[in-house]
Coordinates of C-alpha atoms in Angstrom, one line a residue:
X57 CA 121.7 125.0 118.7
X58 CA 120.4 127.1 116.0
X59 CA 120.0 124.7 113.2
X60 CA 118.3 122.2 115.7
X61 CA 116.1 124.7 116.9
X62 CA 115.2 125.8 112.7
X63 CA 114.5 121.9 111.9
X64 CA 112.4 121.5 115.3
X65 CA 110.5 124.8 114.2
X66 CA 109.7 123.9 110.9
X67 CA 108.7 120.9 112.2
X68 CA 105.9 122.4 114.6
X69 CA 104.7 124.7 111.6
X70 CA 104.1 121.4 109.1
X71 CA 102.3 119.6 112.2
X72 CA 99.8 122.3 112.5
X73 CA 99.6 124.0 109.1
X74 CA 99.8 120.9 106.5
X75 CA 96.5 119.2 108.0
X76 CA 93.8 122.4 106.7
X77 CA 95.4 121.9 102.6
X78 CA 95.3 118.1 103.3
X79 CA 92.2 118.3 104.9
X80 CA 90.8 120.0 102.0
X81 CA 92.3 118.1 98.9
X82 CA 92.0 114.8 99.9
X83 CA 88.2 115.4 101.6
X84 CA 86.3 114.3 98.8
X85 CA 88.0 111.2 98.4
X86 CA 89.2 112.0 94.4
X87 CA 92.3 110.4 94.8
X88 CA 92.8 107.7 97.8
X89 CA 95.6 106.6 96.6
X90 CA 97.6 109.9 96.2
X91 CA 95.8 110.9 99.4
X92 CA 96.9 108.3 101.5
X93 CA 100.4 108.9 100.5
X94 CA 100.5 112.8 100.7
X95 CA 99.2 112.4 104.1
X96 CA 101.8 109.1 104.9
X97 CA 104.6 112.0 103.6
X98 CA 103.6 114.3 105.8
X99 CA 103.7 112.5 109.0
X100 CA 107.2 110.7 108.0
X101 CA 108.4 114.2 107.4
X102 CA 107.8 115.7 110.3
X103 CA 108.8 112.8 112.4
X104 CA 112.1 112.6 110.8
X105 CA 112.2 116.8 111.4
X106 CA 111.7 115.9 114.9
X107 CA 114.4 113.3 115.3
X108 CA 117.2 115.7 113.5
X109 CA 116.3 118.0 115.0
X110 CA 117.3 116.0 117.8
X111 CA 120.2 114.7 116.7
X112 CA 121.4 118.5 116.2
X113 CA 120.7 119.0 119.3
X114 CA 122.8 115.9 120.8
X115 CA 125.5 116.9 118.3
X116 CA 125.7 120.5 119.6
X117 CA 126.2 119.4 123.2
X118 CA 128.1 116.5 122.9
X119 CA 130.4 119.5 120.6
X120 CA 129.9 122.1 123.6
X121 CA 130.9 119.5 126.6
X122 CA 135.1 120.2 126.2
X123 CA 134.6 124.1 126.5
X124 CA 132.0 123.4 129.6
X125 CA 134.5 120.9 131.6
X126 CA 137.4 123.0 131.1
X127 CA 135.8 126.7 132.1
X128 CA 134.6 124.2 135.3
X129 CA 138.1 123.2 135.9
X130 CA 139.7 126.8 135.7
X131 CA 137.6 127.6 138.2
X132 CA 137.9 125.8 140.6
X133 CA 141.8 125.6 140.4
X134 CA 141.9 129.4 140.0
X135 CA 139.4 130.2 142.3
X136 CA 138.2 133.2 140.9
X137 CA 136.0 133.8 137.6
X138 CA 134.9 136.4 135.4
X139 CA 131.7 136.5 134.4
X140 CA 131.8 135.9 131.4
X141 CA 133.0 132.2 132.0
X142 CA 130.0 131.9 134.5
X143 CA 128.0 132.8 131.5
X144 CA 129.4 130.4 129.5
X145 CA 129.8 127.3 131.6
X146 CA 125.3 128.0 132.1
X147 CA 125.4 128.2 128.4
X148 CA 126.8 124.9 127.9
X149 CA 125.3 123.1 131.4
X150 CA 121.7 124.3 129.5
X151 CA 122.8 123.1 126.4
X152 CA 123.3 119.8 128.2
X153 CA 119.8 119.6 129.8
X154 CA 118.6 120.5 127.4
X155 CA 119.6 117.5 124.9
X156 CA 119.3 115.2 128.0
X157 CA 115.8 116.2 128.3
X158 CA 115.2 116.2 125.1
X159 CA 116.2 112.6 124.6
X160 CA 114.4 111.3 127.4
X161 CA 111.3 112.5 125.9
X162 CA 111.9 110.9 122.8
X163 CA 112.8 107.5 125.2
X164 CA 109.2 108.1 126.6
X165 CA 107.2 108.7 123.2
X166 CA 108.9 105.6 121.4
X167 CA 108.4 103.2 124.8
X168 CA 104.6 104.7 124.5
X169 CA 104.1 104.2 120.7
X170 CA 105.9 100.6 121.5
X171 CA 102.9 99.9 123.6
X172 CA 100.3 101.1 121.5
X173 CA 101.7 98.8 118.8
X174 CA 101.7 95.8 120.6
X175 CA 98.7 96.0 122.3
X176 CA 97.1 96.6 119.0
X177 CA 98.4 94.0 117.7
X178 CA 98.0 91.5 120.5
X179 CA 94.1 92.4 120.1
X180 CA 93.9 92.0 116.2
X181 CA 95.3 88.4 117.3
X182 CA 92.9 87.9 119.9
X183 CA 89.7 89.0 117.7
X184 CA 91.1 86.5 114.6
X185 CA 91.9 83.6 117.0
X186 CA 87.8 84.0 118.6
X187 CA 86.6 84.6 115.0
X188 CA 88.1 80.9 114.1
X189 CA 86.7 79.3 117.1
X190 CA 83.4 80.8 117.3
X191 CA 82.7 81.2 113.2
X192 CA 82.2 78.5 110.1
X193 CA 83.8 78.3 106.9
X194 CA 81.4 79.6 104.6
X195 CA 83.2 77.1 101.4
X196 CA 86.5 76.3 101.0
X197 CA 90.4 77.3 102.1
X198 CA 90.2 81.1 101.8
X199 CA 86.6 81.6 102.2
X200 CA 85.6 84.0 105.1
X201 CA 84.5 83.0 108.4
X202 CA 80.6 82.8 109.5
X203 CA 79.5 84.0 112.3
X204 CA 75.9 84.3 113.9
X205 CA 75.2 88.0 114.5
X206 CA 71.9 89.5 113.4
X207 CA 73.6 93.0 112.5
X208 CA 75.1 93.0 109.1
X209 CA 78.4 93.0 109.0
X210 CA 81.5 92.2 107.1
X211 CA 85.3 93.1 108.0
X212 CA 88.7 91.8 107.8
X213 CA 90.9 91.0 110.4
X214 CA 94.7 91.1 109.6
X215 CA 97.0 88.2 110.8
X216 CA 98.8 84.7 109.9
X217 CA 96.6 83.9 107.7
X218 CA 94.3 86.9 107.5
X219 CA 90.6 86.1 108.0
X220 CA 87.8 87.5 106.4
X221 CA 84.5 87.9 108.9
X222 CA 80.9 87.9 107.7
X223 CA 78.0 87.7 110.1
X224 CA 74.2 85.7 109.7
X225 CA 72.9 89.3 109.3
X226 CA 75.1 90.5 106.3
X227 CA 74.3 87.0 104.5
X228 CA 71.0 88.1 104.8
X229 CA 71.0 91.5 103.1
X230 CA 73.5 90.6 100.7
X231 CA 72.6 89.2 97.4
X232 CA 75.7 86.8 95.4
X233 CA 77.1 89.7 94.0
X234 CA 76.9 92.1 96.6
X235 CA 78.4 89.7 98.9
X236 CA 80.7 89.2 95.7
X237 CA 81.6 92.7 95.8
X238 CA 82.0 93.2 99.6
X239 CA 84.2 90.2 99.8
X240 CA 86.3 92.2 97.2
X241 CA 86.3 95.1 99.5
X242 CA 87.7 93.7 101.9
X243 CA 90.6 91.5 100.5
X244 CA 91.7 95.0 98.9
X245 CA 92.5 96.4 102.1
X246 CA 94.3 93.0 103.1
X247 CA 96.8 93.2 99.6
X248 CA 97.0 96.9 100.5
X249 CA 98.0 96.5 104.0
X250 CA 96.0 99.2 105.3
X251 CA 95.7 97.4 108.7
X252 CA 99.6 98.7 109.1
X253 CA 98.6 102.1 108.1
X254 CA 96.1 102.3 110.5
X255 CA 97.8 100.9 113.5
X256 CA 100.7 103.6 112.6
X257 CA 99.0 106.4 112.1
X258 CA 96.2 105.4 115.4
X259 CA 99.1 104.9 117.5
X260 CA 101.1 108.1 116.5
X261 CA 97.3 109.9 117.4
X262 CA 97.4 107.9 120.8
X263 CA 101.0 109.0 121.9
X264 CA 100.7 112.9 120.5
X265 CA 96.8 114.2 120.7
X266 CA 97.7 117.2 121.0
X267 CA 99.6 117.4 117.3
X268 CA 96.6 118.1 114.4
X269 CA 98.8 116.5 112.0
X270 CA 98.7 112.7 114.1
X271 CA 95.0 113.7 115.7
X272 CA 93.3 114.6 112.1
X273 CA 95.8 112.2 110.0
X274 CA 94.9 109.0 111.9
X275 CA 90.7 109.7 111.1
X276 CA 91.6 110.9 107.5
X277 CA 94.0 107.4 106.7
X278 CA 91.3 105.2 107.9
X279 CA 88.4 107.6 105.7
X280 CA 90.5 106.9 102.6
X281 CA 91.7 103.3 103.1
X282 CA 88.5 102.4 102.8
X283 CA 87.7 104.9 99.6
X284 CA 90.6 103.1 98.2
X285 CA 89.0 99.5 99.2
X286 CA 85.9 100.5 97.5
X287 CA 87.8 101.3 93.4
X288 CA 89.3 98.4 93.6
X289 CA 86.0 96.0 94.2
X290 CA 84.2 98.5 92.2
X291 CA 86.8 97.8 89.3
X292 CA 86.0 94.3 89.7
X293 CA 82.6 94.2 90.4
X294 CA 81.2 97.7 89.6
X295 CA 80.1 100.7 91.1
X296 CA 76.6 100.1 91.4
X297 CA 76.3 96.6 93.1
X298 CA 78.9 97.6 95.5
X299 CA 76.9 100.6 96.3
X300 CA 74.0 98.7 96.5
X301 CA 75.3 96.3 99.5
X302 CA 76.9 99.3 101.0
X303 CA 73.4 100.4 101.6
X304 CA 71.6 97.2 102.3
X305 CA 74.5 96.6 105.2
X306 CA 74.2 100.3 106.7
X307 CA 70.1 100.2 107.3
X308 CA 70.9 97.3 108.8
X309 CA 74.2 98.2 111.5
X310 CA 71.5 101.3 112.0
X311 CA 69.5 98.6 113.7
X312 CA 72.2 97.9 116.2
X313 CA 76.2 98.2 117.6
X314 CA 77.9 96.3 114.6
X315 CA 81.1 94.1 116.4
X316 CA 84.6 95.8 117.1
X317 CA 87.0 95.1 114.1
X318 CA 89.4 96.1 112.1
X319 CA 88.1 97.9 108.5
X320 CA 84.4 96.8 108.5
X321 CA 82.8 96.9 105.2
X322 CA 80.5 99.8 106.8
X323 CA 83.4 102.0 107.6
X324 CA 84.8 105.0 107.3
X325 CA 82.3 108.0 106.7
X326 CA 79.9 105.8 104.8
X327 CA 78.0 108.8 103.2
X328 CA 81.4 109.8 101.7
X329 CA 81.3 106.5 100.4
X330 CA 77.9 106.6 99.1
X331 CA 78.4 109.9 96.8
X332 CA 81.3 108.7 95.3
X333 CA 79.9 105.7 94.5
X334 CA 77.2 107.3 92.8
X335 CA 78.8 110.5 91.3
X336 CA 82.2 109.2 90.3
X337 CA 84.6 112.4 89.8
X338 CA 85.3 113.1 85.9
X339 CA 88.4 113.0 84.6
X340 CA 89.1 116.6 84.6
X341 CA 88.5 117.6 88.4
X342 CA 90.8 113.9 89.0
X343 CA 93.5 115.7 87.2
X344 CA 93.1 118.6 88.9
X345 CA 93.0 117.2 92.7
X346 CA 95.6 114.4 91.9
X347 CA 98.1 117.3 90.5
X348 CA 97.5 118.9 94.0
X349 CA 97.9 116.6 95.7
X350 CA 101.1 115.7 93.9
X351 CA 102.5 119.0 94.0
X352 CA 101.7 119.1 97.7
X353 CA 103.8 115.7 98.4
X354 CA 106.5 116.9 96.8
X355 CA 106.8 120.0 98.7
X356 CA 107.1 118.5 101.6
X357 CA 109.6 115.9 100.5
X358 CA 111.3 119.0 99.0
X359 CA 111.1 120.9 102.5
X360 CA 112.0 118.3 104.6
X361 CA 115.1 117.7 102.7
X362 CA 115.9 121.2 102.4
X363 CA 115.7 122.3 105.4
X364 CA 117.8 120.9 107.6
X365 CA 120.8 121.1 104.9
X366 CA 120.1 125.0 105.3
X367 CA 120.2 124.9 108.7
X368 CA 123.5 123.0 108.9
X369 CA 124.9 125.5 106.2
X370 CA 123.5 128.2 107.6
X371 CA 125.6 127.6 110.8

């Protein structure tokens, strides 16, 4: 039982302690790709260690069950049992009950996660279908759908096929180059499968909102995904064009709420995105933050492998 407790304690400590250094290193968005990798690796390692702890606990219960059964049998047949037998029986029974309850909790959380995931996918499909029905193509087969709405909005909805939606309000405030840059931003989301990252992390935050790594990680992944898409679009059309497009759409969005959507062009922390586009990080700062994020990610991976191995060795 000791190895299971050690691995579980590490998972809990990582879930509570990692958000602070991860947040400090990824806050400026110097390297969104490395930031995304670091947050996702941390969340994956905590989940893997929690699952490993449950497996170790189940194995300990299974290994100890024969001794418990033998103790109960001897107690019944002999009629009198010394206190040491009672203690042994209580220990084995407590171990079995703990493993059973841990399995029930894990099954319940998995079921809740699956239900949240199905709901998210269903909402996404419904939104994409509504956009295709109510909107109109703005050109050829790969052109976005145009919706009649005064609020400037451009967003993508994953699916088969994926859909990019542009409102008439956005067309009114964006020039041709700005529109092309914003569309490149949305296509970067789709190419990077950012919707999958958001679905996974949002569902984790929904089922375990008290876990700081999951609660904060969901928002950080969404913010870094926007910055990553900004970088891709800026390389294709230029930072200044994307910056002016973002400012123009943000000014229009302040007049009213944008339609609910996945990965809107004005999503994330707009002020941070504007600051990054206006003042891109220099090479020295990128290298400093990049090396720190890479080192932290490597440390998380090594710890997630070594802690269970050392726990088993020590047992």
